[in-house]
Amino acid sequence: MTQETHYETLEINRQASQGEIKQAYRRLVKQFHPDCRNETANHDKIAQVNAAYEILGDPDHRELYDQELNDKVSRRQKRTADAQSTYKRRCQTAWE
């Protein structure tokens, strides 16, 4: 199972402005907070939304978070490339 990023939690893209982040946060709080709507209240979702906004709402924290995401992508791409090259070597060896 893939873990959701803070951007996915707030339903925004990575290029979103601080204003868009705040707007998405407020929209989701209204949707999931128990004081606003009982039929869509979700304690776990509101906790995720708050955690995401805590990071993305602060430009310094957001920069560090983005750096962390980029590092994860780079490591994943390296693992994929390594696995593909290993597979190719095994296939070549098998056919020789």
PDB file of C-alpha atoms in Angstrom:
ATOM      1  CA  MET A   1       0.000   0.000   0.000  1.00  0.00           C
ATOM      2  CA  THR A   2       1.368   3.419  -0.976  1.00  0.00           C
ATOM      3  CA  GLN A   3       1.343   6.113   1.661  1.00  0.00           C
ATOM      4  CA  GLU A   4      -0.528   9.265   0.689  1.00  0.00           C
ATOM      5  CA  THR A   5       1.527  12.474   0.444  1.00  0.00           C
ATOM      6  CA  HIS A   6       0.462  15.660   2.187  1.00  0.00           C
ATOM      7  CA  TYR A   7      -0.358  17.095  -1.237  1.00  0.00           C
ATOM      8  CA  GLU A   8      -2.731  14.207  -1.926  1.00  0.00           C
ATOM      9  CA  THR A   9      -4.268  14.601   1.530  1.00  0.00           C
ATOM     10  CA  LEU A  10      -5.093  18.247   0.793  1.00  0.00           C
ATOM     11  CA  GLU A  11      -6.098  17.346  -2.786  1.00  0.00           C
ATOM     12  CA  ILE A  12      -3.713  19.872  -4.357  1.00  0.00           C
ATOM     13  CA  ASN A  13      -0.766  19.691  -6.741  1.00  0.00           C
ATOM     14  CA  ARG A  14       2.848  20.262  -5.750  1.00  0.00           C
ATOM     15  CA  GLN A  15       2.928  23.668  -7.410  1.00  0.00           C
ATOM     16  CA  ALA A  16       0.054  25.022  -5.286  1.00  0.00           C
ATOM     17  CA  SER A  17       0.496  28.481  -3.798  1.00  0.00           C
ATOM     18  CA  GLN A  18       0.241  29.164  -0.061  1.00  0.00           C
ATOM     19  CA  GLY A  19      -3.212  30.628  -0.722  1.00  0.00           C
ATOM     20  CA  GLU A  20      -4.345  27.456  -2.490  1.00  0.00           C
ATOM     21  CA  ILE A  21      -3.015  25.337   0.362  1.00  0.00           C
ATOM     22  CA  LYS A  22      -4.941  27.378   2.908  1.00  0.00           C
ATOM     23  CA  GLN A  23      -8.095  27.258   0.794  1.00  0.00           C
ATOM     24  CA  ALA A  24      -7.876  23.467   0.427  1.00  0.00           C
ATOM     25  CA  TYR A  25      -7.277  23.091   4.173  1.00  0.00           C
ATOM     26  CA  ARG A  26     -10.331  25.177   5.052  1.00  0.00           C
ATOM     27  CA  ARG A  27     -12.503  23.310   2.544  1.00  0.00           C
ATOM     28  CA  LEU A  28     -11.515  19.921   3.949  1.00  0.00           C
ATOM     29  CA  VAL A  29     -11.897  21.046   7.565  1.00  0.00           C
ATOM     30  CA  LYS A  30     -15.446  22.157   6.800  1.00  0.00           C
ATOM     31  CA  GLN A  31     -16.111  18.810   5.169  1.00  0.00           C
ATOM     32  CA  PHE A  32     -14.686  16.500   7.840  1.00  0.00           C
ATOM     33  CA  HIS A  33     -14.774  18.367  11.168  1.00  0.00           C
ATOM     34  CA  PRO A  34     -17.470  17.011  13.529  1.00  0.00           C
ATOM     35  CA  ASP A  35     -18.581  20.519  14.532  1.00  0.00           C
ATOM     36  CA  CYS A  36     -19.380  21.436  10.931  1.00  0.00           C
ATOM     37  CA  ARG A  37     -21.046  18.338   9.477  1.00  0.00           C
ATOM     38  CA  ASN A  38     -21.987  15.266  11.428  1.00  0.00           C
ATOM     39  CA  GLU A  39     -22.741  13.146   8.342  1.00  0.00           C
ATOM     40  CA  THR A  40     -19.214  13.523   6.911  1.00  0.00           C
ATOM     41  CA  ALA A  41     -17.296  13.828  10.193  1.00  0.00           C
ATOM     42  CA  ASN A  42     -14.136  11.745  10.192  1.00  0.00           C
ATOM     43  CA  HIS A  43     -11.658  12.057  13.063  1.00  0.00           C
ATOM     44  CA  ASP A  44      -8.846  10.245  11.218  1.00  0.00           C
ATOM     45  CA  LYS A  45      -9.236  12.342   8.082  1.00  0.00           C
ATOM     46  CA  ILE A  46      -9.268  15.626  10.025  1.00  0.00           C
ATOM     47  CA  ALA A  47      -6.059  14.534  11.806  1.00  0.00           C
ATOM     48  CA  GLN A  48      -4.426  13.827   8.420  1.00  0.00           C
ATOM     49  CA  VAL A  49      -5.594  17.180   7.051  1.00  0.00           C
ATOM     50  CA  ASN A  50      -4.214  19.019  10.089  1.00  0.00           C
ATOM     51  CA  ALA A  51      -0.859  17.216   9.823  1.00  0.00           C
ATOM     52  CA  ALA A  52      -0.610  18.005   6.101  1.00  0.00           C
ATOM     53  CA  TYR A  53      -1.436  21.670   6.641  1.00  0.00           C
ATOM     54  CA  GLU A  54       1.059  21.935   9.493  1.00  0.00           C
ATOM     55  CA  ILE A  55       3.830  20.953   7.067  1.00  0.00           C
ATOM     56  CA  LEU A  56       2.669  22.561   3.821  1.00  0.00           C
ATOM     57  CA  GLY A  57       1.347  25.735   5.429  1.00  0.00           C
ATOM     58  CA  ASP A  58       4.845  26.701   6.594  1.00  0.00           C
ATOM     59  CA  PRO A  59       7.144  27.531   3.640  1.00  0.00           C
ATOM     60  CA  ASP A  60      10.290  26.314   5.444  1.00  0.00           C
ATOM     61  CA  HIS A  61       8.727  23.004   6.460  1.00  0.00           C
ATOM     62  CA  ARG A  62       7.281  22.622   2.973  1.00  0.00           C
ATOM     63  CA  GLU A  63      10.704  23.054   1.386  1.00  0.00           C
ATOM     64  CA  LEU A  64      12.180  20.326   3.591  1.00  0.00           C
ATOM     65  CA  TYR A  65       9.207  18.055   2.878  1.00  0.00           C
ATOM     66  CA  ASP A  66       9.577  18.567  -0.888  1.00  0.00           C
ATOM     67  CA  GLN A  67      13.272  17.746  -0.627  1.00  0.00           C
ATOM     68  CA  GLU A  68      12.403  14.554   1.258  1.00  0.00           C
ATOM     69  CA  LEU A  69       9.866  13.558  -1.416  1.00  0.00           C
ATOM     70  CA  ASN A  70      12.414  14.162  -4.175  1.00  0.00           C
ATOM     71  CA  ASP A  71      14.979  12.020  -2.354  1.00  0.00           C
ATOM     72  CA  LYS A  72      12.460   9.167  -2.079  1.00  0.00           C
ATOM     73  CA  VAL A  73      11.705   9.376  -5.810  1.00  0.00           C
ATOM     74  CA  SER A  74      15.424   9.348  -6.653  1.00  0.00           C
ATOM     75  CA  ARG A  75      16.033   6.276  -4.488  1.00  0.00           C
ATOM     76  CA  ARG A  76      13.032   4.511  -6.032  1.00  0.00           C
ATOM     77  CA  GLN A  77      14.263   5.299  -9.554  1.00  0.00           C
ATOM     78  CA  LYS A  78      17.732   3.960  -8.695  1.00  0.00           C
ATOM     79  CA  ARG A  79      16.256   0.734  -7.288  1.00  0.00           C
ATOM     80  CA  THR A  80      14.146   0.314 -10.424  1.00  0.00           C
ATOM     81  CA  ALA A  81      17.141   0.872 -12.713  1.00  0.00           C
ATOM     82  CA  ASP A  82      19.224  -1.590 -10.683  1.00  0.00           C
ATOM     83  CA  ALA A  83      16.480  -4.211 -10.822  1.00  0.00           C
ATOM     84  CA  GLN A  84      16.079  -3.777 -14.580  1.00  0.00           C
ATOM     85  CA  SER A  85      19.784  -4.129 -15.217  1.00  0.00           C
ATOM     86  CA  THR A  86      19.939  -7.260 -13.038  1.00  0.00           C
ATOM     87  CA  TYR A  87      16.985  -8.718 -14.938  1.00  0.00           C
ATOM     88  CA  LYS A  88      18.611  -7.970 -18.301  1.00  0.00           C
ATOM     89  CA  ARG A  89      21.876  -9.608 -17.200  1.00  0.00           C
ATOM     90  CA  ARG A  90      20.010 -12.715 -16.032  1.00  0.00           C
ATOM     91  CA  CYS A  91      18.074 -12.923 -19.295  1.00  0.00           C
ATOM     92  CA  GLN A  92      21.249 -12.566 -21.344  1.00  0.00           C
ATOM     93  CA  THR A  93      22.987 -15.249 -19.267  1.00  0.00           C
ATOM     94  CA  ALA A  94      20.023 -17.584 -19.646  1.00  0.00           C
ATOM     95  CA  TRP A  95      20.006 -17.246 -23.442  1.00  0.00           C
ATOM     96  CA  GLU A  96      23.743 -17.783 -23.848  1.00  0.00           C
TER      97      GLU A  96
END
